[in-house]
PDB file of C-alpha atoms and ligand atoms in Angstrom:
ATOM      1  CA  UNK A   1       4.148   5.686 112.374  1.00 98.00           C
ATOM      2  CA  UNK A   2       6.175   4.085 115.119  1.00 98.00           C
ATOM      3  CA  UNK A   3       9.761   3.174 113.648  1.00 98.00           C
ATOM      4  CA  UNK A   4      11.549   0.421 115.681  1.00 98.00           C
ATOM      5  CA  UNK A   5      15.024  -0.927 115.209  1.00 98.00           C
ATOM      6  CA  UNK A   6      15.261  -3.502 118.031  1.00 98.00           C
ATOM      7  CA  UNK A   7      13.747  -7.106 116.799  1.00 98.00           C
ATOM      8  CA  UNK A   8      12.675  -8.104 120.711  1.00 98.00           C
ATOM      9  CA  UNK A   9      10.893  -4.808 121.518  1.00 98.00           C
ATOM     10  CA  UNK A  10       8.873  -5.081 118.060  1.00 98.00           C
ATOM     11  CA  UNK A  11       8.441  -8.746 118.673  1.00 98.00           C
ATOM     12  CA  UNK A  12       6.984  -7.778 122.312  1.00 98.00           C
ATOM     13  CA  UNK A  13       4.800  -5.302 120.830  1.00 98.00           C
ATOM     14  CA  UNK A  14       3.440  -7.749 118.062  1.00 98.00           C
ATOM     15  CA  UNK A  15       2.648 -10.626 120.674  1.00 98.00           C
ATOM     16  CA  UNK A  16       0.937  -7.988 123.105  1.00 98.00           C
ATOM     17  CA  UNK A  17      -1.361  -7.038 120.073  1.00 98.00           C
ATOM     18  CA  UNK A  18      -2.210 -10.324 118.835  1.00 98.00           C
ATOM     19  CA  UNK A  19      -3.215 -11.027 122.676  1.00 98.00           C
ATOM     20  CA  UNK A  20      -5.399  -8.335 122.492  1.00 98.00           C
ATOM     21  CA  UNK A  21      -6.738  -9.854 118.745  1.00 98.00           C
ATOM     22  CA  UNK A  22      -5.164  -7.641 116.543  1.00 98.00           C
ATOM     23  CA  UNK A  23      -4.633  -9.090 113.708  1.00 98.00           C
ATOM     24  CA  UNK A  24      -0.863  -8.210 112.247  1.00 98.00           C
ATOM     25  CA  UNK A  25      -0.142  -7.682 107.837  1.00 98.00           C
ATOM     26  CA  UNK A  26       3.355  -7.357 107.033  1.00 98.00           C
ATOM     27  CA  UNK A  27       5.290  -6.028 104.193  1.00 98.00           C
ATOM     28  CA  UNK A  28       8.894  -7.058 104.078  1.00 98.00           C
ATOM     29  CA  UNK A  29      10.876  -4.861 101.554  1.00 98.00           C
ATOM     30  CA  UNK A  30      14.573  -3.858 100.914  1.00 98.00           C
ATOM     31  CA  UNK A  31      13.572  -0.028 100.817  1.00 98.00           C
ATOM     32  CA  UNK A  32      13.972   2.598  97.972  1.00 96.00           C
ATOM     33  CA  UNK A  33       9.634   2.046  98.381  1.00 97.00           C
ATOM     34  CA  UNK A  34       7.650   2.901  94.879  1.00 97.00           C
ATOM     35  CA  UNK A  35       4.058   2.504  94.147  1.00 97.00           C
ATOM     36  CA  UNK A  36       4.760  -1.158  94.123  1.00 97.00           C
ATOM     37  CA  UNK A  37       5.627  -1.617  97.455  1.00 98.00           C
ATOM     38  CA  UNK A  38       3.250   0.797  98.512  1.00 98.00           C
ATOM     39  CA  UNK A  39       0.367  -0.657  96.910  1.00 98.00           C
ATOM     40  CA  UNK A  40       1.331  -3.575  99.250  1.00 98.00           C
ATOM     41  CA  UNK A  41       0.926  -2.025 102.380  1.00 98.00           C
ATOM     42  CA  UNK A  42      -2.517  -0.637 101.120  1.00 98.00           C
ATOM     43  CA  UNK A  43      -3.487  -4.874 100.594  1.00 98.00           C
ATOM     44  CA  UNK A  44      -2.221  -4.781 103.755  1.00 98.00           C
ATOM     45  CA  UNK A  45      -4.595  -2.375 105.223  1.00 98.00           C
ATOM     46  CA  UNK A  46      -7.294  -3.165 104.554  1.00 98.00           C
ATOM     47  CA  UNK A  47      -6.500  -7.333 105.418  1.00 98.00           C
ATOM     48  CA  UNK A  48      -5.306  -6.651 108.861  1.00 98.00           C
ATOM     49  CA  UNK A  49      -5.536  -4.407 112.008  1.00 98.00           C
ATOM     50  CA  UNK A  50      -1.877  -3.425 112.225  1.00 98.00           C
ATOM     51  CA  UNK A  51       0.668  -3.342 109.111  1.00 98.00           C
ATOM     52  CA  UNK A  52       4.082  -3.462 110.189  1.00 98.00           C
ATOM     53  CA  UNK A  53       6.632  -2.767 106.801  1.00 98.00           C
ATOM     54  CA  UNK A  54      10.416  -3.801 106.804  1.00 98.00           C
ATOM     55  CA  UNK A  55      13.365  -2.354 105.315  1.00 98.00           C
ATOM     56  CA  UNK A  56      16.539  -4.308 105.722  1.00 98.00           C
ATOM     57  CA  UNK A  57      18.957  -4.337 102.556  1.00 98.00           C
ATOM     58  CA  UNK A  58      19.990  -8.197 103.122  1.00 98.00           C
ATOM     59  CA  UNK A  59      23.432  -8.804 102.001  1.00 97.00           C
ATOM     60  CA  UNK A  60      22.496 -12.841 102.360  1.00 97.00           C
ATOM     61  CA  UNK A  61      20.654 -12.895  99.061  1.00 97.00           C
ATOM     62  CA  UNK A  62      23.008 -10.819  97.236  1.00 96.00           C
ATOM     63  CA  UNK A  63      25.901 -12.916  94.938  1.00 93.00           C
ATOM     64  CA  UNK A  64      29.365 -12.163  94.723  1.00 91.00           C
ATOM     65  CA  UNK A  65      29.600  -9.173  92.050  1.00 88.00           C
ATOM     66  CA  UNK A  66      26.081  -8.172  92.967  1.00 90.00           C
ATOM     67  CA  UNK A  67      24.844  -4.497  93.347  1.00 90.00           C
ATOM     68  CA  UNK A  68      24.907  -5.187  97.325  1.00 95.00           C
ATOM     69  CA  UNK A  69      27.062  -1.628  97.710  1.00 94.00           C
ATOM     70  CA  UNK A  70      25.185   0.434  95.567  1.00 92.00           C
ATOM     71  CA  UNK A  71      21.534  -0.785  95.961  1.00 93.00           C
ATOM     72  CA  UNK A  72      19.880   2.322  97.213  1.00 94.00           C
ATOM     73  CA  UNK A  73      19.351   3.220 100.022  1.00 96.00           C
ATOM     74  CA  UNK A  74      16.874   5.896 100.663  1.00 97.00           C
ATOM     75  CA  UNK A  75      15.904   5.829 104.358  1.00 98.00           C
ATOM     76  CA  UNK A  76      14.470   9.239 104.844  1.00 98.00           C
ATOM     77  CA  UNK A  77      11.823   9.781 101.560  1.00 98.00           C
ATOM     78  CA  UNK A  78      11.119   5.642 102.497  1.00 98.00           C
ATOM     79  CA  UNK A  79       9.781   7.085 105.644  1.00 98.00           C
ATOM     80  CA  UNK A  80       7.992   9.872 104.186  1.00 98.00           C
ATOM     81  CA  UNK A  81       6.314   7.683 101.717  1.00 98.00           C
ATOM     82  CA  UNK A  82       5.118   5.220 104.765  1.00 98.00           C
ATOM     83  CA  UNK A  83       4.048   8.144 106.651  1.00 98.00           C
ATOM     84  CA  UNK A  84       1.947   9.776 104.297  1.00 98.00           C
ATOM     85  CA  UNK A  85      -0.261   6.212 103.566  1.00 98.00           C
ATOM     86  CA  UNK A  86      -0.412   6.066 107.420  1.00 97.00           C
ATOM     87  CA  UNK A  87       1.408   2.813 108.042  1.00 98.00           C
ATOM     88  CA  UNK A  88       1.586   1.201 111.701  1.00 98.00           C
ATOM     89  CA  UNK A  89       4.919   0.208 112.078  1.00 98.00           C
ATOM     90  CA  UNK A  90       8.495   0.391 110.408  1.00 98.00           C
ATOM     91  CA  UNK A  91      10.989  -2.189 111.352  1.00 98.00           C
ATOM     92  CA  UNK A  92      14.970  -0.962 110.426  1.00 98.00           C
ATOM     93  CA  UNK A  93      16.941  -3.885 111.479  1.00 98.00           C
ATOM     94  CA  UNK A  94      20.740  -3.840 111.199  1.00 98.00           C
ATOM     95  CA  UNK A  95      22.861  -6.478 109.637  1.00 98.00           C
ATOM     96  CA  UNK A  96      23.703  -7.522 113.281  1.00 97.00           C
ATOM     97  CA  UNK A  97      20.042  -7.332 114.725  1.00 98.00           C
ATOM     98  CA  UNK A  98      19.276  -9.802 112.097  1.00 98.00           C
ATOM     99  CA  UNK A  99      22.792 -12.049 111.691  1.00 98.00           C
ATOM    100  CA  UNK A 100      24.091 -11.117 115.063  1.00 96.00           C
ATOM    101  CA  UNK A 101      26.876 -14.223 115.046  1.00 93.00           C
ATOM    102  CA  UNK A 102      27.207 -13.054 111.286  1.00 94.00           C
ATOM    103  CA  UNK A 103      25.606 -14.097 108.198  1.00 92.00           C
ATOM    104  CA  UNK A 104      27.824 -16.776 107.278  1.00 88.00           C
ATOM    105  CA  UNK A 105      27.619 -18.841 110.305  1.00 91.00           C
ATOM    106  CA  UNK A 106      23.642 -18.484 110.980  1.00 93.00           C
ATOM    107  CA  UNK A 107      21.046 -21.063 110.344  1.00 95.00           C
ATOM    108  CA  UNK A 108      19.811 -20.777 106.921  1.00 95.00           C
ATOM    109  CA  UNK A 109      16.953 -21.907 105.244  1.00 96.00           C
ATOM    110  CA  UNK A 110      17.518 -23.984 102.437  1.00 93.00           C
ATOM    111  CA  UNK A 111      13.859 -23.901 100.072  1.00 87.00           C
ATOM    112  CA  UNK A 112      14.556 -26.723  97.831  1.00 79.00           C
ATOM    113  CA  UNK A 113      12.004 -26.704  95.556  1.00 79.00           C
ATOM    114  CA  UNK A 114      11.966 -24.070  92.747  1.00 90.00           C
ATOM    115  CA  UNK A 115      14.827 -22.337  93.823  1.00 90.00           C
ATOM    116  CA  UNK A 116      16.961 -23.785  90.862  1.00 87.00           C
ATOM    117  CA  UNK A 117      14.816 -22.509  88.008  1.00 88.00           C
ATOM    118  CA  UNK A 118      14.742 -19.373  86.210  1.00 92.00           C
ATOM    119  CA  UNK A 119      16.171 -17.059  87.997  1.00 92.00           C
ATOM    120  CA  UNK A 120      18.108 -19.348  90.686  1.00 90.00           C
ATOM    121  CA  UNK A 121      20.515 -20.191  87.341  1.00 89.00           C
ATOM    122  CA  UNK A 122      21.933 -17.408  87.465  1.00 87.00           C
ATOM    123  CA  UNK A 123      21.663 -16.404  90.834  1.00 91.00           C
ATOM    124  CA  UNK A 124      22.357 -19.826  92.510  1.00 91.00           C
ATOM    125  CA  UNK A 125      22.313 -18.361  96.378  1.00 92.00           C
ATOM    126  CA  UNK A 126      19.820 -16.194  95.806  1.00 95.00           C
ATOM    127  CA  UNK A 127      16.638 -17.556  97.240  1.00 96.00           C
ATOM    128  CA  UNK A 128      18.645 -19.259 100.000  1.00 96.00           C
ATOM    129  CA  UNK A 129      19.276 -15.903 101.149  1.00 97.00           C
ATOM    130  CA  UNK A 130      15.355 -14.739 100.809  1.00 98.00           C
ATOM    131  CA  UNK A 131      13.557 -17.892 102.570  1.00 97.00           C
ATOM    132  CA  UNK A 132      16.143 -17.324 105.697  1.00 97.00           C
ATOM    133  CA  UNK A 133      15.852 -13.669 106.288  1.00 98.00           C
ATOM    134  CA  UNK A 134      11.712 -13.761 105.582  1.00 98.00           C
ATOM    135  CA  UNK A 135      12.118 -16.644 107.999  1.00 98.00           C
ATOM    136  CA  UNK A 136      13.596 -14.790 110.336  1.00 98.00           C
ATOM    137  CA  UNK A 137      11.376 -11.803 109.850  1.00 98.00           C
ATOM    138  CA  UNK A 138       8.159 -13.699 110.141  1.00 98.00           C
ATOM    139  CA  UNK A 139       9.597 -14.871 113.689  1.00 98.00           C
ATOM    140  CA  UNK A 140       9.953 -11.292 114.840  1.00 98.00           C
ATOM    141  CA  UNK A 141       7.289  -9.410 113.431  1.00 98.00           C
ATOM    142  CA  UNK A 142       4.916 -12.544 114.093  1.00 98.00           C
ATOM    143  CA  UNK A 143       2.387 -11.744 110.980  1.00 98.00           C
ATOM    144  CA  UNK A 144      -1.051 -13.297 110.158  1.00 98.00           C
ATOM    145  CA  UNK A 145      -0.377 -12.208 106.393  1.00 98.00           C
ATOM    146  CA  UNK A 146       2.109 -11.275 104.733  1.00 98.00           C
ATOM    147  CA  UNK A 147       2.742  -9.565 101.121  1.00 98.00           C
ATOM    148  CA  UNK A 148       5.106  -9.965  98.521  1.00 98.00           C
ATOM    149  CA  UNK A 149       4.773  -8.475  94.742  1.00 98.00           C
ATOM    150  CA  UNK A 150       4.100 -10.938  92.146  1.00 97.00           C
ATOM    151  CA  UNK A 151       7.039  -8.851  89.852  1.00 97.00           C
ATOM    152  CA  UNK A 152       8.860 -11.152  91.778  1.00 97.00           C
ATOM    153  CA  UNK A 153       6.823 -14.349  91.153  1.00 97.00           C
ATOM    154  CA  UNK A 154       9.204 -16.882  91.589  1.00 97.00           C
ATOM    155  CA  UNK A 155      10.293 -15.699  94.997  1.00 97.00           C
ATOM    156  CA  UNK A 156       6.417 -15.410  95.738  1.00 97.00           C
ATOM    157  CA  UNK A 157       6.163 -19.156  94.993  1.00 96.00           C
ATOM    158  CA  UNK A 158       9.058 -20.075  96.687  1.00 97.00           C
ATOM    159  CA  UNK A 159       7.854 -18.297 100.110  1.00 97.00           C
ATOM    160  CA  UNK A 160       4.337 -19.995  99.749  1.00 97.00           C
ATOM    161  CA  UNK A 161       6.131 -23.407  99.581  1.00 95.00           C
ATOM    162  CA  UNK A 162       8.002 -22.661 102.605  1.00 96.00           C
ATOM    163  CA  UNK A 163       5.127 -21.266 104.447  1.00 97.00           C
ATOM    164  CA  UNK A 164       3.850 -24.995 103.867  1.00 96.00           C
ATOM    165  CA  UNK A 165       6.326 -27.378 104.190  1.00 95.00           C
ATOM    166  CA  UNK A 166       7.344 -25.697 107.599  1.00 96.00           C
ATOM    167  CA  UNK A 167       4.051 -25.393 108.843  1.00 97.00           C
ATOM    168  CA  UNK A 168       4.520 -21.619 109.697  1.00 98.00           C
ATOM    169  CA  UNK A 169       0.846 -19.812 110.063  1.00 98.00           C
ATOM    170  CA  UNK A 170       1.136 -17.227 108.242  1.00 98.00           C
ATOM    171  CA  UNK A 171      -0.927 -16.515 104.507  1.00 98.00           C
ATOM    172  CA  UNK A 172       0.904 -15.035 101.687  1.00 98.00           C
ATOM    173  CA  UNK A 173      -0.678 -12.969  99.768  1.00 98.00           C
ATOM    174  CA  UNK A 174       0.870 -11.844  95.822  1.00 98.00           C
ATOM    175  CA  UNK A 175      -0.134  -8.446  95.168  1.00 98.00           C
ATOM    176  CA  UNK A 176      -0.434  -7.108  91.458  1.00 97.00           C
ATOM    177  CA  UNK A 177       2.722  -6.204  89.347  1.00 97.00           C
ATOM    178  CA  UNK A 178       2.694  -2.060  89.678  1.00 98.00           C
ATOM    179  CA  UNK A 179       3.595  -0.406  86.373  1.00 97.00           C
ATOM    180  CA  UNK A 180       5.410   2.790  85.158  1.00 94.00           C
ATOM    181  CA  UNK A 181       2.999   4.153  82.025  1.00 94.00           C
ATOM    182  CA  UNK A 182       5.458   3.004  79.677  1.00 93.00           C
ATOM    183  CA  UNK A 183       4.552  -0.449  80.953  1.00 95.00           C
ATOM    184  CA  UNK A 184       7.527  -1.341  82.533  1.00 95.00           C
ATOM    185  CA  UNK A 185       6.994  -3.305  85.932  1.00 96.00           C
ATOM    186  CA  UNK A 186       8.199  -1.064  88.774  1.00 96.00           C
ATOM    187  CA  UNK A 187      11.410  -1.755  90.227  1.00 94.00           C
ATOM    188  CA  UNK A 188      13.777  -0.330  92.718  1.00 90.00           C
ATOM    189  CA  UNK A 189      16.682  -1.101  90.227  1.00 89.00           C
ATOM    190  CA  UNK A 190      14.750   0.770  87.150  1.00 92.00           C
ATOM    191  CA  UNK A 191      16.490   3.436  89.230  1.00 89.00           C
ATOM    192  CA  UNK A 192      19.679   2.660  87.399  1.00 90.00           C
ATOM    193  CA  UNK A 193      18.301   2.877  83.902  1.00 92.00           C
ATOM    194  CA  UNK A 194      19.281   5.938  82.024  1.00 92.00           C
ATOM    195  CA  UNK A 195      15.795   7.933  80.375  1.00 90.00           C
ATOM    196  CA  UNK A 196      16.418   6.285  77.476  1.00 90.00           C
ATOM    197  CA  UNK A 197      16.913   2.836  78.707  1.00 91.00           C
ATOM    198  CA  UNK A 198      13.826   3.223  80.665  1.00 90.00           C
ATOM    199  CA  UNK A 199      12.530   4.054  77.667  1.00 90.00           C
ATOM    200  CA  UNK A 200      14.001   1.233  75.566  1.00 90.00           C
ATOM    201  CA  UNK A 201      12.832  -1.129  78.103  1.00 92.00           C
ATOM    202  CA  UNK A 202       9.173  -0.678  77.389  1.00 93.00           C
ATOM    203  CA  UNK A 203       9.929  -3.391  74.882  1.00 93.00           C
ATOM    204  CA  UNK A 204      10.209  -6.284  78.129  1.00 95.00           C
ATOM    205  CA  UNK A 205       6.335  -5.796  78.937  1.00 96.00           C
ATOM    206  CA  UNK A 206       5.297  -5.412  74.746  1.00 96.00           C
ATOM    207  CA  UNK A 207       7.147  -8.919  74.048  1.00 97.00           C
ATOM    208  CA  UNK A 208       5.523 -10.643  76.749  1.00 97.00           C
ATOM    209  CA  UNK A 209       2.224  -9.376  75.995  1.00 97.00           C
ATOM    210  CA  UNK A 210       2.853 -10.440  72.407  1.00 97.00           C
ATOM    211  CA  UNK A 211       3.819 -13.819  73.573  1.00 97.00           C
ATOM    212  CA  UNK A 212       0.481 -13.834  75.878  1.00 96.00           C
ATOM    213  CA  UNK A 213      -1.368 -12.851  72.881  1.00 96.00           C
ATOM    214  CA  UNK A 214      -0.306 -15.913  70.910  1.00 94.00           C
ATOM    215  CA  UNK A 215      -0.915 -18.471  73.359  1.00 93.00           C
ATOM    216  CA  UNK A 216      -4.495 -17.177  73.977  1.00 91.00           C
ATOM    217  CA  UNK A 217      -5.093 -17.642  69.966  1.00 90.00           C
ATOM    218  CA  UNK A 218      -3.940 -21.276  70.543  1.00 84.00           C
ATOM    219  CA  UNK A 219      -0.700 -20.893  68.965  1.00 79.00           C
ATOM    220  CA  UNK A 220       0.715 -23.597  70.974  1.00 70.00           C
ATOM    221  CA  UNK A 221       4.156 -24.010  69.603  1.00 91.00           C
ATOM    222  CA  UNK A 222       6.002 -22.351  72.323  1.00 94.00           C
ATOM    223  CA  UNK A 223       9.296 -23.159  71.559  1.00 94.00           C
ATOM    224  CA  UNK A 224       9.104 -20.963  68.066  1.00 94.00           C
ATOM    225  CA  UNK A 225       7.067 -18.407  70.505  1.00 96.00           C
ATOM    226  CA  UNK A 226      10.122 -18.278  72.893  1.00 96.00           C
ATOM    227  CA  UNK A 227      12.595 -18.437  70.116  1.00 96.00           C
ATOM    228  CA  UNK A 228      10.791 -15.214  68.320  1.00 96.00           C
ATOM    229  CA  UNK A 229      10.630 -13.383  71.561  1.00 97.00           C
ATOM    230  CA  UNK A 230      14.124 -13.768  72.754  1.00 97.00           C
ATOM    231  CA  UNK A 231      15.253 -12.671  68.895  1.00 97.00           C
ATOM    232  CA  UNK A 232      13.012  -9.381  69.121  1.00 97.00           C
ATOM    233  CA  UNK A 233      14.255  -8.692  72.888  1.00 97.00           C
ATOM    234  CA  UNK A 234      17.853  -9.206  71.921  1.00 96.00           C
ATOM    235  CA  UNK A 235      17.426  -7.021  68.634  1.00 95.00           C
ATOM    236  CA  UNK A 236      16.170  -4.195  70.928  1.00 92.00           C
ATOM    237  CA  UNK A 237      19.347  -4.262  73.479  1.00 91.00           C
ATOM    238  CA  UNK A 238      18.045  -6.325  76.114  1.00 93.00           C
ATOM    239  CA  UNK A 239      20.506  -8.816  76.798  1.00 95.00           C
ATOM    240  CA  UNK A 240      18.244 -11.817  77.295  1.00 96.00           C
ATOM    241  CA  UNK A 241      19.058 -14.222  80.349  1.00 95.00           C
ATOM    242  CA  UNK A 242      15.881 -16.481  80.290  1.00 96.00           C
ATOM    243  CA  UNK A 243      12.492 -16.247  78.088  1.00 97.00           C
ATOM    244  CA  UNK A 244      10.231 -19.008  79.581  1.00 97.00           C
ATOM    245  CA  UNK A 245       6.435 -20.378  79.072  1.00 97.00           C
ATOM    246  CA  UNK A 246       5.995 -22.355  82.890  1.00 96.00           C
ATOM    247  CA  UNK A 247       2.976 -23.254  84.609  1.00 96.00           C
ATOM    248  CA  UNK A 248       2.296 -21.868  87.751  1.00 96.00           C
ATOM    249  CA  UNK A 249       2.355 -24.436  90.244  1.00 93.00           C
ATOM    250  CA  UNK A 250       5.822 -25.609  89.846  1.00 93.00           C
ATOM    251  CA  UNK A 251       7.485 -23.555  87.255  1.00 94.00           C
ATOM    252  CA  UNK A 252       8.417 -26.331  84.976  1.00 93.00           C
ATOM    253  CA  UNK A 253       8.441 -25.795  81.181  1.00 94.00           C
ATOM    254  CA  UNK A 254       4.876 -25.655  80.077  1.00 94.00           C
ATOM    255  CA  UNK A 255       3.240 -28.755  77.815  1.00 89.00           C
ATOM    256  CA  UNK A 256       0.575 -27.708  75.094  1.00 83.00           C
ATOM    257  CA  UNK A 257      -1.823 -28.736  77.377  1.00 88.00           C
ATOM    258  CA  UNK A 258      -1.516 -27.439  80.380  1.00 92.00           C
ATOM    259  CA  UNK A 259      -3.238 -24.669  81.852  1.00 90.00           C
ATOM    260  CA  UNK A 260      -2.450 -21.693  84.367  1.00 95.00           C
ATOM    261  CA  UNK A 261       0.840 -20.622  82.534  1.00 96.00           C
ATOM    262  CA  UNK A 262       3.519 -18.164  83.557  1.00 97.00           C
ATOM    263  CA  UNK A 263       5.098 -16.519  81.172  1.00 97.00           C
ATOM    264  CA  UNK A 264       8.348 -15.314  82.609  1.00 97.00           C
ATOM    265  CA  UNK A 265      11.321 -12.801  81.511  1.00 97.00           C
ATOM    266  CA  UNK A 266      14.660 -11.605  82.731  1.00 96.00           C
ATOM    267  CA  UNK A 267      17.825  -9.838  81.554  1.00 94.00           C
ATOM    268  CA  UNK A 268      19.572  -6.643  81.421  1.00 94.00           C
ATOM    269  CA  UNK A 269      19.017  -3.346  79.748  1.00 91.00           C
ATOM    270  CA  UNK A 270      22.099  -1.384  80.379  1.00 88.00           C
ATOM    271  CA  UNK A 271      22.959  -2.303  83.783  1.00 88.00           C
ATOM    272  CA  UNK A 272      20.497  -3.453  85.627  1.00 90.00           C
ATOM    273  CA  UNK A 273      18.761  -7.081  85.558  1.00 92.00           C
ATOM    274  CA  UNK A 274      15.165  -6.673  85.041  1.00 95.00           C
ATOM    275  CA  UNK A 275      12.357  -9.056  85.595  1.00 96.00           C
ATOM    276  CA  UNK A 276       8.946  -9.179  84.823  1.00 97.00           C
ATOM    277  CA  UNK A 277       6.068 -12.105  84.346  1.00 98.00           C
ATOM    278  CA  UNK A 278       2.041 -12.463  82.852  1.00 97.00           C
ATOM    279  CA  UNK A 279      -0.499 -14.817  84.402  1.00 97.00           C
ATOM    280  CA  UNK A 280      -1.908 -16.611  81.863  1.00 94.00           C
TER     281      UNK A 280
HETATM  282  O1  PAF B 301      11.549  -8.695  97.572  1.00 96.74           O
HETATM  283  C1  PAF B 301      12.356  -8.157  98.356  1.00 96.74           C
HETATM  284  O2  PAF B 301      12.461  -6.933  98.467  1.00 96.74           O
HETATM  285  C2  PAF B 301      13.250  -9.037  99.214  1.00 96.74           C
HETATM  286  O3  PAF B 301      13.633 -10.175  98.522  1.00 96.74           O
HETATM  287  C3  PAF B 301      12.628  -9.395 100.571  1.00 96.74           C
HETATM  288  C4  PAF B 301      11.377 -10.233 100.410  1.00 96.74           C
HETATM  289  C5  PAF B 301      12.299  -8.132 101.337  1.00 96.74           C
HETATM  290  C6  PAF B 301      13.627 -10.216 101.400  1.00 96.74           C
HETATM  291  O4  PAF B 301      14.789  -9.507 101.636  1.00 96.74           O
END
């Protein structure tokens, strides 16, 4: 595996091999890589010629009060991990490769659709931050596809839309929610949960599939579905900051009738804010 820092030698090196008609998968990720991330690069793989996998920690998308300082960072064993599943390329930006005027003053991207549900309530800059630095990694690394975890569905949406509405050619692909056996969706912040959190925290994936369940049997009153899931979650120490039934396409709150339903989670066991999501 090549590892490259500079953004203009890897964007050389990715122009040079789509002249020769490579085709280039890319897997953008803040580090700290688990079987989620990895399970990525292996869509990756076996989409494209070359996969080419990020690791930039971007303080843009972090809020004030955010675990920006303490998000871990774990360089070396990321490596390791990429090695061992035989991945192309690893791209290790710095803050100023990728802000170099600083992040405050750069162009950002502004997605304005979807950003302000769910999790954008709480995290109002959030996505702002995502959409600019992905933009700004798809310019470098120049990808045909590109792969994001569906954990993180609404910020898989979100970079589909932008894909679109700025014309950029690139697919994006959602890959599977990885899980821990307990169930739990895998996370780089489950780091942060202590055994028995982790444990406790089984409870996020049970709740949802409980609330799946229910809607499959036609039990279409989801406001006493949401109401009943948000009591059990909060009875079991998860501090609940949204419990939703969407649809897909644009995340609004779901009608009886509609079809291709989300059904989306997030709060915080302990410390950490966890997510998680079913397809239904
Ligand atoms: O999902 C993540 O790890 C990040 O939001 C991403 C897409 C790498 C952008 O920083």
């Amino acid at each position: 595996m090549q590892i490259i820092s500079d953004p203009k030698e890897l964007q050389l090196l990715m122009l040079n091999l789509k002249a020769e008609g490579k085709t280039i998968g890319f897997v953008p990720t803040m580090g700290n890589l688990h079987e989620g991330h990895l399970s990525l690069i292996e869509l990756s793989k076996n989409k494209a010629d070359v996969t080419v996998c990020s690791i930039f920690v971007n303080p843009l998308q972090f809020g004030q009060g955010e675990d920006l300082s303490s998000y871990p960072r774990t360089l070396k064993l990321d490596i390791q991990k990429l090695s061992a599943i035989s991945t192309d390329y690893l791209f290790t930006p710095s803050e100023k490769d990728i802000y170099p005027l600083g992040k405050e003053i750069h162009t950002h991207v502004i997605a304005n659709r979807l950003t302000e549900y769910l999790c954008g309530k709480s995290r109002p800059t959030h996505f702002q931050g995502v959409t600019t630095v992905v933009n700004i990694l798809f310019n470098i690394v120049q990808p045909n596809y590109a792969f994001f975890g569906k954990k993180d569905y609404q910020q898989y949406k979100i970079i589909s839309n932008m894909v679109n509405d700025l014309r950029i050619p690139v697919e994006v692909i959602g890959g599977e929610i990885v899980r821990e056996s307990n169930g739990l969706a895998m996370s780089s912040r489950n780091g942060y949960l202590t055994d028995k959190e982790k444990q406790e925290a089984a409870i996020l994936r049970q709740v949802i599939l409980q609330a799946a369940e229910q809607i499959k049997q036609n039990q279409r009153s989801f406001d006493d579905i949401i109401q009943q899931s948000i009591n059990t979650l909060s009875h079991s120490g998860f501090k609940v900051d949204y419990f939703e039934i969407i649809r897909q396409s644009d995340l609004h709150p779901a009608d009886r009738d509609d079809s291709d339903l989300l059904i989306a989670v997030a709060g915080w066991m302990g410390q950490p804010r966890l997510i998680d999501n079913i397809e239904i």
